């Protein structure tokens, strides 16, 4: 049977019918990405569509809305929870916190020692209890894990140690754990919408933000904050999320394909982002767009953050998960 991977160039109404099928009876699944074709997240979602279509072997329209056509990740998650407009997307765990306090713990600061540790945590599925909570409370399934970018602080002045960080006005994600950990490290964290960060730095509202290489490149943060302090404070996990309400309407064989494709597309995305991370920074630095600055006090920063992480894990009932993550060698 002919399989179709369609890229939509127009918007869709924010209320879909009660079925994922279109007027011709062909099942349609709508995905959303904030970014263009070159971004790792968009590539991961496109791969999901290809894999799901190939597995299903029947007519299936995968429509991927890019470049924030349907808003930002926070909206995507809300739409998936409501069963409208977006069926699948990659969403930062911080944007799931309205439904689950535990969600931002998935890639909280200093949770992972390095990329090898991060991979072992994912391979052992230690985050499953949190995924189960998100599914129960938001009716959104985490069907795969992309990500793999190491996050650093981009700033409008050189920052090389804890003294330089003191009082730094830095944009953080909306989940409370990000504000708590950055405040514990002596900074002045501020929650600002992702698409407003560039202007906020340009206008002096904040002096810095934090992101992985793909985000720094895509959003051109280097233009207003050309110094990259290599704090390596987090390694991203970006779940491929799928609407539970949509999933329940799909035929059983397509449901199985969605689960399979999600896992494989997540692994594909991790490989892309983790392998591209350093290359992107090297290219930007070679072009004179940013300067990587060695951060000398990462261990000191982590020591200040660890008690906050432990208290947060206790607060959200994730003490056992944190213990198992820390025990992985």
PDB file of C-alpha atoms in Angstrom:
ATOM      1  CA  UNK A   1       0.000   0.000   0.000  1.00  0.00           C
ATOM      2  CA  UNK A   2       1.174   3.496  -0.691  1.00  0.00           C
ATOM      3  CA  UNK A   3       2.588   5.292   2.324  1.00  0.00           C
ATOM      4  CA  UNK A   4       2.598   9.047   2.588  1.00  0.00           C
ATOM      5  CA  UNK A   5       4.733  11.374   4.685  1.00  0.00           C
ATOM      6  CA  UNK A   6       3.226  14.807   4.207  1.00  0.00           C
ATOM      7  CA  UNK A   7       4.699  18.080   5.413  1.00  0.00           C
ATOM      8  CA  UNK A   8       1.983  20.605   6.065  1.00  0.00           C
ATOM      9  CA  UNK A   9       2.547  24.234   5.129  1.00  0.00           C
ATOM     10  CA  UNK A  10      -0.727  25.520   6.478  1.00  0.00           C
ATOM     11  CA  UNK A  11      -2.283  25.673   9.904  1.00  0.00           C
ATOM     12  CA  UNK A  12      -5.019  23.419  11.184  1.00  0.00           C
ATOM     13  CA  UNK A  13      -7.945  24.293  13.418  1.00  0.00           C
ATOM     14  CA  UNK A  14      -7.367  23.869  17.123  1.00  0.00           C
ATOM     15  CA  UNK A  15     -10.190  21.387  17.453  1.00  0.00           C
ATOM     16  CA  UNK A  16     -10.024  18.127  15.581  1.00  0.00           C
ATOM     17  CA  UNK A  17     -12.932  15.790  15.044  1.00  0.00           C
ATOM     18  CA  UNK A  18     -13.544  12.893  17.384  1.00  0.00           C
ATOM     19  CA  UNK A  19     -11.517  10.619  15.116  1.00  0.00           C
ATOM     20  CA  UNK A  20      -7.964  10.850  13.777  1.00  0.00           C
ATOM     21  CA  UNK A  21      -9.237  10.000  10.288  1.00  0.00           C
ATOM     22  CA  UNK A  22      -9.685  12.598   7.526  1.00  0.00           C
ATOM     23  CA  UNK A  23     -12.659  12.960   5.205  1.00  0.00           C
ATOM     24  CA  UNK A  24     -11.366  10.113   3.015  1.00  0.00           C
ATOM     25  CA  UNK A  25     -11.142   7.792   5.991  1.00  0.00           C
ATOM     26  CA  UNK A  26      -7.323   7.781   5.993  1.00  0.00           C
ATOM     27  CA  UNK A  27      -5.805   8.176   9.448  1.00  0.00           C
ATOM     28  CA  UNK A  28      -3.976  11.466   9.977  1.00  0.00           C
ATOM     29  CA  UNK A  29      -1.482  12.147  12.741  1.00  0.00           C
ATOM     30  CA  UNK A  30      -0.347  15.730  13.329  1.00  0.00           C
ATOM     31  CA  UNK A  31       3.072  16.436  14.780  1.00  0.00           C
ATOM     32  CA  UNK A  32       4.562  19.765  15.842  1.00  0.00           C
ATOM     33  CA  UNK A  33       8.057  21.218  16.150  1.00  0.00           C
ATOM     34  CA  UNK A  34       9.260  24.679  17.120  1.00  0.00           C
ATOM     35  CA  UNK A  35      12.140  24.328  14.677  1.00  0.00           C
ATOM     36  CA  UNK A  36      13.013  23.931  11.005  1.00  0.00           C
ATOM     37  CA  UNK A  37      14.115  20.846   9.065  1.00  0.00           C
ATOM     38  CA  UNK A  38      17.732  21.128  10.223  1.00  0.00           C
ATOM     39  CA  UNK A  39      17.023  20.819  13.941  1.00  0.00           C
ATOM     40  CA  UNK A  40      17.521  17.465  15.666  1.00  0.00           C
ATOM     41  CA  UNK A  41      13.998  17.547  17.124  1.00  0.00           C
ATOM     42  CA  UNK A  42      12.382  17.989  13.719  1.00  0.00           C
ATOM     43  CA  UNK A  43      14.543  15.223  12.301  1.00  0.00           C
ATOM     44  CA  UNK A  44      13.495  12.927  15.140  1.00  0.00           C
ATOM     45  CA  UNK A  45       9.802  13.599  14.574  1.00  0.00           C
ATOM     46  CA  UNK A  46      10.168  13.080  10.828  1.00  0.00           C
ATOM     47  CA  UNK A  47      11.878   9.765  11.566  1.00  0.00           C
ATOM     48  CA  UNK A  48       8.986   8.794  13.820  1.00  0.00           C
ATOM     49  CA  UNK A  49       6.570   9.436  10.952  1.00  0.00           C
ATOM     50  CA  UNK A  50       8.627   7.385   8.524  1.00  0.00           C
ATOM     51  CA  UNK A  51       8.953   4.478  10.944  1.00  0.00           C
ATOM     52  CA  UNK A  52       5.271   4.473  11.915  1.00  0.00           C
ATOM     53  CA  UNK A  53       4.181   4.555   8.266  1.00  0.00           C
ATOM     54  CA  UNK A  54       6.575   1.781   7.278  1.00  0.00           C
ATOM     55  CA  UNK A  55       5.491  -0.400  10.175  1.00  0.00           C
ATOM     56  CA  UNK A  56       1.753   0.150   9.623  1.00  0.00           C
ATOM     57  CA  UNK A  57       1.813  -0.613   5.892  1.00  0.00           C
ATOM     58  CA  UNK A  58      -1.575   1.002   5.246  1.00  0.00           C
ATOM     59  CA  UNK A  59      -2.510   4.541   4.167  1.00  0.00           C
ATOM     60  CA  UNK A  60      -1.388   6.930   6.881  1.00  0.00           C
ATOM     61  CA  UNK A  61      -0.877  10.700   6.664  1.00  0.00           C
ATOM     62  CA  UNK A  62       1.837  12.061   8.931  1.00  0.00           C
ATOM     63  CA  UNK A  63       1.609  15.848   8.928  1.00  0.00           C
ATOM     64  CA  UNK A  64       4.473  17.662  10.617  1.00  0.00           C
ATOM     65  CA  UNK A  65       3.952  21.342  11.470  1.00  0.00           C
ATOM     66  CA  UNK A  66       7.298  23.129  11.854  1.00  0.00           C
ATOM     67  CA  UNK A  67       8.758  26.506  12.813  1.00  0.00           C
ATOM     68  CA  UNK A  68       6.350  27.038  15.738  1.00  0.00           C
ATOM     69  CA  UNK A  69       3.383  27.006  13.369  1.00  0.00           C
ATOM     70  CA  UNK A  70       1.214  25.606  16.165  1.00  0.00           C
ATOM     71  CA  UNK A  71       2.843  27.522  18.998  1.00  0.00           C
ATOM     72  CA  UNK A  72       5.495  26.355  21.452  1.00  0.00           C
ATOM     73  CA  UNK A  73       6.155  23.102  23.296  1.00  0.00           C
ATOM     74  CA  UNK A  74       4.042  24.088  26.292  1.00  0.00           C
ATOM     75  CA  UNK A  75       1.037  24.478  23.987  1.00  0.00           C
ATOM     76  CA  UNK A  76       1.813  21.201  22.208  1.00  0.00           C
ATOM     77  CA  UNK A  77       1.643  19.330  25.497  1.00  0.00           C
ATOM     78  CA  UNK A  78      -1.634  20.980  26.467  1.00  0.00           C
ATOM     79  CA  UNK A  79      -3.123  20.141  23.066  1.00  0.00           C
ATOM     80  CA  UNK A  80      -2.031  16.506  23.340  1.00  0.00           C
ATOM     81  CA  UNK A  81      -3.530  16.281  26.808  1.00  0.00           C
ATOM     82  CA  UNK A  82      -6.810  17.659  25.472  1.00  0.00           C
ATOM     83  CA  UNK A  83      -6.731  15.459  22.370  1.00  0.00           C
ATOM     84  CA  UNK A  84      -6.773  18.297  19.848  1.00  0.00           C
ATOM     85  CA  UNK A  85      -4.531  19.840  17.179  1.00  0.00           C
ATOM     86  CA  UNK A  86      -1.310  17.983  18.055  1.00  0.00           C
ATOM     87  CA  UNK A  87      -0.985  14.207  18.249  1.00  0.00           C
ATOM     88  CA  UNK A  88       2.775  13.946  18.767  1.00  0.00           C
ATOM     89  CA  UNK A  89       5.670  16.270  19.539  1.00  0.00           C
ATOM     90  CA  UNK A  90       8.962  16.549  21.359  1.00  0.00           C
ATOM     91  CA  UNK A  91       8.437  18.464  24.579  1.00  0.00           C
ATOM     92  CA  UNK A  92      10.844  19.590  27.269  1.00  0.00           C
ATOM     93  CA  UNK A  93       9.946  17.927  30.608  1.00  0.00           C
ATOM     94  CA  UNK A  94       9.777  21.387  32.200  1.00  0.00           C
ATOM     95  CA  UNK A  95       6.627  22.079  30.173  1.00  0.00           C
ATOM     96  CA  UNK A  96       4.885  19.056  31.709  1.00  0.00           C
ATOM     97  CA  UNK A  97       5.149  20.373  35.275  1.00  0.00           C
ATOM     98  CA  UNK A  98       1.568  21.704  35.324  1.00  0.00           C
ATOM     99  CA  UNK A  99       0.392  18.097  35.188  1.00  0.00           C
ATOM    100  CA  UNK A 100       3.248  16.349  36.981  1.00  0.00           C
ATOM    101  CA  UNK A 101       5.661  17.775  39.538  1.00  0.00           C
ATOM    102  CA  UNK A 102       7.966  14.850  38.826  1.00  0.00           C
ATOM    103  CA  UNK A 103       8.255  15.529  35.068  1.00  0.00           C
ATOM    104  CA  UNK A 104      11.075  18.140  35.204  1.00  0.00           C
ATOM    105  CA  UNK A 105      13.148  15.683  37.204  1.00  0.00           C
ATOM    106  CA  UNK A 106      13.718  13.769  33.953  1.00  0.00           C
ATOM    107  CA  UNK A 107      16.561  16.083  32.943  1.00  0.00           C
ATOM    108  CA  UNK A 108      17.112  18.274  35.984  1.00  0.00           C
ATOM    109  CA  UNK A 109      20.479  20.028  36.437  1.00  0.00           C
ATOM    110  CA  UNK A 110      23.348  17.774  37.521  1.00  0.00           C
ATOM    111  CA  UNK A 111      21.239  14.623  37.377  1.00  0.00           C
ATOM    112  CA  UNK A 112      23.707  12.962  35.007  1.00  0.00           C
ATOM    113  CA  UNK A 113      27.479  12.791  35.388  1.00  0.00           C
ATOM    114  CA  UNK A 114      28.183  12.517  31.684  1.00  0.00           C
ATOM    115  CA  UNK A 115      26.783  11.167  28.417  1.00  0.00           C
ATOM    116  CA  UNK A 116      27.682   7.555  29.244  1.00  0.00           C
ATOM    117  CA  UNK A 117      25.800   7.791  32.554  1.00  0.00           C
ATOM    118  CA  UNK A 118      22.845   9.403  30.770  1.00  0.00           C
ATOM    119  CA  UNK A 119      22.678   6.556  28.253  1.00  0.00           C
ATOM    120  CA  UNK A 120      22.740   3.912  30.991  1.00  0.00           C
ATOM    121  CA  UNK A 121      19.834   5.577  32.801  1.00  0.00           C
ATOM    122  CA  UNK A 122      17.757   5.533  29.608  1.00  0.00           C
ATOM    123  CA  UNK A 123      18.772   1.969  28.702  1.00  0.00           C
ATOM    124  CA  UNK A 124      17.638   0.741  32.133  1.00  0.00           C
ATOM    125  CA  UNK A 125      14.331   2.638  31.830  1.00  0.00           C
ATOM    126  CA  UNK A 126      14.749   4.161  35.290  1.00  0.00           C
ATOM    127  CA  UNK A 127      12.424   7.046  34.362  1.00  0.00           C
ATOM    128  CA  UNK A 128       9.414   4.785  33.745  1.00  0.00           C
ATOM    129  CA  UNK A 129       7.655   5.676  37.047  1.00  0.00           C
ATOM    130  CA  UNK A 130       7.657   9.331  36.021  1.00  0.00           C
ATOM    131  CA  UNK A 131       6.398   8.499  32.519  1.00  0.00           C
ATOM    132  CA  UNK A 132       3.603   6.458  34.110  1.00  0.00           C
ATOM    133  CA  UNK A 133       2.620   9.422  36.301  1.00  0.00           C
ATOM    134  CA  UNK A 134       2.537  11.767  33.312  1.00  0.00           C
ATOM    135  CA  UNK A 135       0.352   9.310  31.384  1.00  0.00           C
ATOM    136  CA  UNK A 136      -2.042   9.002  34.320  1.00  0.00           C
ATOM    137  CA  UNK A 137      -2.343  12.717  35.075  1.00  0.00           C
ATOM    138  CA  UNK A 138      -2.031  14.319  31.637  1.00  0.00           C
ATOM    139  CA  UNK A 139      -3.125  11.461  29.355  1.00  0.00           C
ATOM    140  CA  UNK A 140       0.061  11.954  27.350  1.00  0.00           C
ATOM    141  CA  UNK A 141       2.352   9.027  26.642  1.00  0.00           C
ATOM    142  CA  UNK A 142       6.144   9.269  26.519  1.00  0.00           C
ATOM    143  CA  UNK A 143       6.906   6.844  23.705  1.00  0.00           C
ATOM    144  CA  UNK A 144      10.600   7.607  23.159  1.00  0.00           C
ATOM    145  CA  UNK A 145      13.462   9.701  24.428  1.00  0.00           C
ATOM    146  CA  UNK A 146      15.397  12.031  22.142  1.00  0.00           C
ATOM    147  CA  UNK A 147      17.846  14.693  23.316  1.00  0.00           C
ATOM    148  CA  UNK A 148      21.473  14.223  24.277  1.00  0.00           C
ATOM    149  CA  UNK A 149      22.666  17.811  24.046  1.00  0.00           C
ATOM    150  CA  UNK A 150      24.858  19.104  26.862  1.00  0.00           C
ATOM    151  CA  UNK A 151      23.584  22.390  28.248  1.00  0.00           C
ATOM    152  CA  UNK A 152      25.864  25.319  29.015  1.00  0.00           C
ATOM    153  CA  UNK A 153      25.330  28.983  29.907  1.00  0.00           C
ATOM    154  CA  UNK A 154      25.473  31.543  27.097  1.00  0.00           C
ATOM    155  CA  UNK A 155      26.195  34.973  28.522  1.00  0.00           C
ATOM    156  CA  UNK A 156      26.977  38.528  27.470  1.00  0.00           C
ATOM    157  CA  UNK A 157      30.228  38.602  29.461  1.00  0.00           C
ATOM    158  CA  UNK A 158      33.013  36.085  30.175  1.00  0.00           C
ATOM    159  CA  UNK A 159      32.117  33.666  32.981  1.00  0.00           C
ATOM    160  CA  UNK A 160      34.744  31.186  34.192  1.00  0.00           C
ATOM    161  CA  UNK A 161      34.065  30.502  37.887  1.00  0.00           C
ATOM    162  CA  UNK A 162      31.540  30.764  40.719  1.00  0.00           C
ATOM    163  CA  UNK A 163      32.483  34.376  41.477  1.00  0.00           C
ATOM    164  CA  UNK A 164      31.628  35.331  37.892  1.00  0.00           C
ATOM    165  CA  UNK A 165      28.243  33.575  38.233  1.00  0.00           C
ATOM    166  CA  UNK A 166      27.250  35.408  41.402  1.00  0.00           C
ATOM    167  CA  UNK A 167      24.074  37.407  40.851  1.00  0.00           C
ATOM    168  CA  UNK A 168      23.962  36.613  37.123  1.00  0.00           C
ATOM    169  CA  UNK A 169      20.483  37.219  35.728  1.00  0.00           C
ATOM    170  CA  UNK A 170      19.891  34.053  33.733  1.00  0.00           C
ATOM    171  CA  UNK A 171      16.827  32.736  31.947  1.00  0.00           C
ATOM    172  CA  UNK A 172      15.742  29.290  33.115  1.00  0.00           C
ATOM    173  CA  UNK A 173      12.949  26.919  32.174  1.00  0.00           C
ATOM    174  CA  UNK A 174       9.621  27.270  33.941  1.00  0.00           C
ATOM    175  CA  UNK A 175       9.865  24.238  36.243  1.00  0.00           C
ATOM    176  CA  UNK A 176      10.695  25.195  39.868  1.00  0.00           C
ATOM    177  CA  UNK A 177      13.697  22.846  40.072  1.00  0.00           C
ATOM    178  CA  UNK A 178      15.568  25.009  37.555  1.00  0.00           C
ATOM    179  CA  UNK A 179      15.047  28.200  39.545  1.00  0.00           C
ATOM    180  CA  UNK A 180      15.950  26.470  42.812  1.00  0.00           C
ATOM    181  CA  UNK A 181      19.175  24.917  41.558  1.00  0.00           C
ATOM    182  CA  UNK A 182      20.397  28.039  39.776  1.00  0.00           C
ATOM    183  CA  UNK A 183      19.596  30.172  42.814  1.00  0.00           C
ATOM    184  CA  UNK A 184      21.501  27.703  45.025  1.00  0.00           C
ATOM    185  CA  UNK A 185      24.508  28.215  42.747  1.00  0.00           C
ATOM    186  CA  UNK A 186      24.346  31.970  43.420  1.00  0.00           C
ATOM    187  CA  UNK A 187      22.641  33.144  40.240  1.00  0.00           C
ATOM    188  CA  UNK A 188      19.465  35.169  39.813  1.00  0.00           C
ATOM    189  CA  UNK A 189      17.201  32.911  37.723  1.00  0.00           C
ATOM    190  CA  UNK A 190      14.312  34.355  35.723  1.00  0.00           C
ATOM    191  CA  UNK A 191      11.583  32.481  33.845  1.00  0.00           C
ATOM    192  CA  UNK A 192      11.093  33.934  30.362  1.00  0.00           C
ATOM    193  CA  UNK A 193       9.405  32.410  27.316  1.00  0.00           C
ATOM    194  CA  UNK A 194      11.931  30.717  25.051  1.00  0.00           C
ATOM    195  CA  UNK A 195      11.135  32.887  22.041  1.00  0.00           C
ATOM    196  CA  UNK A 196      11.681  36.056  24.111  1.00  0.00           C
ATOM    197  CA  UNK A 197      15.183  35.222  25.411  1.00  0.00           C
ATOM    198  CA  UNK A 198      17.084  36.892  22.566  1.00  0.00           C
ATOM    199  CA  UNK A 199      15.327  40.241  23.026  1.00  0.00           C
ATOM    200  CA  UNK A 200      15.557  40.008  26.813  1.00  0.00           C
ATOM    201  CA  UNK A 201      19.345  39.760  26.630  1.00  0.00           C
ATOM    202  CA  UNK A 202      19.550  42.400  23.920  1.00  0.00           C
ATOM    203  CA  UNK A 203      17.526  44.814  26.057  1.00  0.00           C
ATOM    204  CA  UNK A 204      19.413  44.083  29.277  1.00  0.00           C
ATOM    205  CA  UNK A 205      16.527  42.403  31.103  1.00  0.00           C
ATOM    206  CA  UNK A 206      18.771  39.376  31.646  1.00  0.00           C
ATOM    207  CA  UNK A 207      22.411  38.704  30.887  1.00  0.00           C
ATOM    208  CA  UNK A 208      22.352  35.020  30.079  1.00  0.00           C
ATOM    209  CA  UNK A 209      20.434  31.843  29.289  1.00  0.00           C
ATOM    210  CA  UNK A 210      21.245  28.164  29.166  1.00  0.00           C
ATOM    211  CA  UNK A 211      20.843  25.727  26.305  1.00  0.00           C
ATOM    212  CA  UNK A 212      22.400  22.958  24.267  1.00  0.00           C
ATOM    213  CA  UNK A 213      24.324  23.642  21.068  1.00  0.00           C
ATOM    214  CA  UNK A 214      21.355  23.062  18.758  1.00  0.00           C
ATOM    215  CA  UNK A 215      19.312  25.722  20.547  1.00  0.00           C
ATOM    216  CA  UNK A 216      22.146  28.247  20.679  1.00  0.00           C
ATOM    217  CA  UNK A 217      22.648  27.821  16.943  1.00  0.00           C
ATOM    218  CA  UNK A 218      18.962  27.768  15.944  1.00  0.00           C
ATOM    219  CA  UNK A 219      17.959  30.806  18.014  1.00  0.00           C
ATOM    220  CA  UNK A 220      21.175  32.739  17.277  1.00  0.00           C
ATOM    221  CA  UNK A 221      21.741  33.407  20.971  1.00  0.00           C
ATOM    222  CA  UNK A 222      25.435  33.890  20.196  1.00  0.00           C
ATOM    223  CA  UNK A 223      24.579  37.246  18.613  1.00  0.00           C
ATOM    224  CA  UNK A 224      23.601  38.752  21.976  1.00  0.00           C
ATOM    225  CA  UNK A 225      25.529  36.438  24.323  1.00  0.00           C
ATOM    226  CA  UNK A 226      28.715  35.301  22.550  1.00  0.00           C
ATOM    227  CA  UNK A 227      30.406  33.802  25.616  1.00  0.00           C
ATOM    228  CA  UNK A 228      29.601  30.151  26.352  1.00  0.00           C
ATOM    229  CA  UNK A 229      30.497  29.133  29.901  1.00  0.00           C
ATOM    230  CA  UNK A 230      31.058  25.369  29.735  1.00  0.00           C
ATOM    231  CA  UNK A 231      29.191  24.507  32.928  1.00  0.00           C
ATOM    232  CA  UNK A 232      27.862  21.264  31.413  1.00  0.00           C
ATOM    233  CA  UNK A 233      25.145  21.419  34.035  1.00  0.00           C
ATOM    234  CA  UNK A 234      22.615  19.196  32.270  1.00  0.00           C
ATOM    235  CA  UNK A 235      22.202  16.674  29.486  1.00  0.00           C
ATOM    236  CA  UNK A 236      18.849  16.976  27.796  1.00  0.00           C
ATOM    237  CA  UNK A 237      16.175  14.342  27.646  1.00  0.00           C
ATOM    238  CA  UNK A 238      13.479  15.375  25.215  1.00  0.00           C
ATOM    239  CA  UNK A 239      10.595  12.896  25.273  1.00  0.00           C
ATOM    240  CA  UNK A 240       8.653  12.107  22.140  1.00  0.00           C
ATOM    241  CA  UNK A 241       5.147  12.554  23.506  1.00  0.00           C
ATOM    242  CA  UNK A 242       1.936  11.141  22.046  1.00  0.00           C
ATOM    243  CA  UNK A 243      -1.636  12.054  22.911  1.00  0.00           C
ATOM    244  CA  UNK A 244      -3.316   9.339  24.951  1.00  0.00           C
ATOM    245  CA  UNK A 245      -6.713  10.356  23.612  1.00  0.00           C
ATOM    246  CA  UNK A 246      -5.508   9.948  20.029  1.00  0.00           C
ATOM    247  CA  UNK A 247      -3.780   6.656  20.833  1.00  0.00           C
ATOM    248  CA  UNK A 248      -6.974   5.100  22.181  1.00  0.00           C
ATOM    249  CA  UNK A 249      -8.755   5.808  18.859  1.00  0.00           C
ATOM    250  CA  UNK A 250      -6.139   4.074  16.720  1.00  0.00           C
ATOM    251  CA  UNK A 251      -6.430   0.474  15.503  1.00  0.00           C
ATOM    252  CA  UNK A 252      -4.431  -2.022  17.553  1.00  0.00           C
ATOM    253  CA  UNK A 253      -1.833  -2.645  14.857  1.00  0.00           C
ATOM    254  CA  UNK A 254      -1.135   1.073  14.478  1.00  0.00           C
ATOM    255  CA  UNK A 255      -0.897   1.437  18.257  1.00  0.00           C
ATOM    256  CA  UNK A 256       1.867  -1.147  18.259  1.00  0.00           C
ATOM    257  CA  UNK A 257       3.624   0.703  15.438  1.00  0.00           C
ATOM    258  CA  UNK A 258       3.413   4.012  17.323  1.00  0.00           C
ATOM    259  CA  UNK A 259       5.104   2.467  20.376  1.00  0.00           C
ATOM    260  CA  UNK A 260       7.803   0.824  18.273  1.00  0.00           C
ATOM    261  CA  UNK A 261       8.434   3.909  16.138  1.00  0.00           C
ATOM    262  CA  UNK A 262       8.590   6.156  19.202  1.00  0.00           C
ATOM    263  CA  UNK A 263      11.337   4.118  20.820  1.00  0.00           C
ATOM    264  CA  UNK A 264      13.364   3.873  17.603  1.00  0.00           C
ATOM    265  CA  UNK A 265      12.917   7.551  16.691  1.00  0.00           C
ATOM    266  CA  UNK A 266      14.023   8.551  20.188  1.00  0.00           C
ATOM    267  CA  UNK A 267      17.226   6.535  19.824  1.00  0.00           C
ATOM    268  CA  UNK A 268      17.730   8.123  16.394  1.00  0.00           C
ATOM    269  CA  UNK A 269      17.316  11.593  17.891  1.00  0.00           C
ATOM    270  CA  UNK A 270      19.770  10.885  20.712  1.00  0.00           C
ATOM    271  CA  UNK A 271      22.386   9.765  18.242  1.00  0.00           C
ATOM    272  CA  UNK A 272      21.888  12.896  16.121  1.00  0.00           C
ATOM    273  CA  UNK A 273      22.011  15.421  18.928  1.00  0.00           C
ATOM    274  CA  UNK A 274      24.785  13.878  21.023  1.00  0.00           C
ATOM    275  CA  UNK A 275      27.017  13.479  17.963  1.00  0.00           C
ATOM    276  CA  UNK A 276      26.290  16.965  16.581  1.00  0.00           C
ATOM    277  CA  UNK A 277      26.686  18.834  19.869  1.00  0.00           C
ATOM    278  CA  UNK A 278      30.440  19.427  19.884  1.00  0.00           C
ATOM    279  CA  UNK A 279      30.610  19.854  16.103  1.00  0.00           C
ATOM    280  CA  UNK A 280      28.083  22.695  16.209  1.00  0.00           C
ATOM    281  CA  UNK A 281      30.006  24.546  18.918  1.00  0.00           C
ATOM    282  CA  UNK A 282      33.307  24.087  17.119  1.00  0.00           C
ATOM    283  CA  UNK A 283      31.810  25.465  13.906  1.00  0.00           C
ATOM    284  CA  UNK A 284      30.339  28.492  15.672  1.00  0.00           C
ATOM    285  CA  UNK A 285      33.609  29.204  17.438  1.00  0.00           C
ATOM    286  CA  UNK A 286      35.638  28.788  14.247  1.00  0.00           C
ATOM    287  CA  UNK A 287      33.312  31.279  12.552  1.00  0.00           C
ATOM    288  CA  UNK A 288      33.962  33.772  15.354  1.00  0.00           C
ATOM    289  CA  UNK A 289      30.350  33.718  16.550  1.00  0.00           C
ATOM    290  CA  UNK A 290      30.969  32.510  20.074  1.00  0.00           C
ATOM    291  CA  UNK A 291      33.791  31.750  22.461  1.00  0.00           C
ATOM    292  CA  UNK A 292      33.795  28.674  24.659  1.00  0.00           C
ATOM    293  CA  UNK A 293      35.072  29.458  28.139  1.00  0.00           C
ATOM    294  CA  UNK A 294      36.278  26.682  30.439  1.00  0.00           C
ATOM    295  CA  UNK A 295      34.273  26.715  33.687  1.00  0.00           C
ATOM    296  CA  UNK A 296      36.626  25.900  36.566  1.00  0.00           C
ATOM    297  CA  UNK A 297      34.110  25.389  39.362  1.00  0.00           C
ATOM    298  CA  UNK A 298      31.700  22.751  38.081  1.00  0.00           C
ATOM    299  CA  UNK A 299      32.323  20.524  41.127  1.00  0.00           C
ATOM    300  CA  UNK A 300      31.658  23.460  43.470  1.00  0.00           C
ATOM    301  CA  UNK A 301      28.471  24.270  41.587  1.00  0.00           C
ATOM    302  CA  UNK A 302      27.282  20.667  41.826  1.00  0.00           C
ATOM    303  CA  UNK A 303      28.040  20.565  45.554  1.00  0.00           C
ATOM    304  CA  UNK A 304      25.723  23.535  46.101  1.00  0.00           C
ATOM    305  CA  UNK A 305      23.008  22.024  43.891  1.00  0.00           C
ATOM    306  CA  UNK A 306      23.035  18.442  45.284  1.00  0.00           C
ATOM    307  CA  UNK A 307      21.075  19.218  48.497  1.00  0.00           C
ATOM    308  CA  UNK A 308      18.423  21.011  46.438  1.00  0.00           C
ATOM    309  CA  UNK A 309      18.116  18.020  44.124  1.00  0.00           C
ATOM    310  CA  UNK A 310      17.807  15.637  47.081  1.00  0.00           C
ATOM    311  CA  UNK A 311      15.097  17.782  48.687  1.00  0.00           C
ATOM    312  CA  UNK A 312      13.242  18.074  45.383  1.00  0.00           C
ATOM    313  CA  UNK A 313      13.373  14.315  44.840  1.00  0.00           C
ATOM    314  CA  UNK A 314      11.911  13.813  48.315  1.00  0.00           C
ATOM    315  CA  UNK A 315       9.208  16.390  47.631  1.00  0.00           C
ATOM    316  CA  UNK A 316       8.010  14.668  44.434  1.00  0.00           C
ATOM    317  CA  UNK A 317       8.456  11.101  45.642  1.00  0.00           C
ATOM    318  CA  UNK A 318      11.430  10.382  43.388  1.00  0.00           C
ATOM    319  CA  UNK A 319      13.988   9.539  46.087  1.00  0.00           C
ATOM    320  CA  UNK A 320      14.245   5.932  44.925  1.00  0.00           C
ATOM    321  CA  UNK A 321      14.739   7.001  41.297  1.00  0.00           C
ATOM    322  CA  UNK A 322      17.483   9.461  42.266  1.00  0.00           C
ATOM    323  CA  UNK A 323      19.181   6.786  44.381  1.00  0.00           C
ATOM    324  CA  UNK A 324      19.178   4.302  41.485  1.00  0.00           C
ATOM    325  CA  UNK A 325      20.485   6.944  39.070  1.00  0.00           C
ATOM    326  CA  UNK A 326      23.319   7.874  41.427  1.00  0.00           C
ATOM    327  CA  UNK A 327      24.208   4.214  41.935  1.00  0.00           C
ATOM    328  CA  UNK A 328      24.821   3.569  38.243  1.00  0.00           C
ATOM    329  CA  UNK A 329      28.549   3.355  37.574  1.00  0.00           C
TER     330      UNK A 329
END
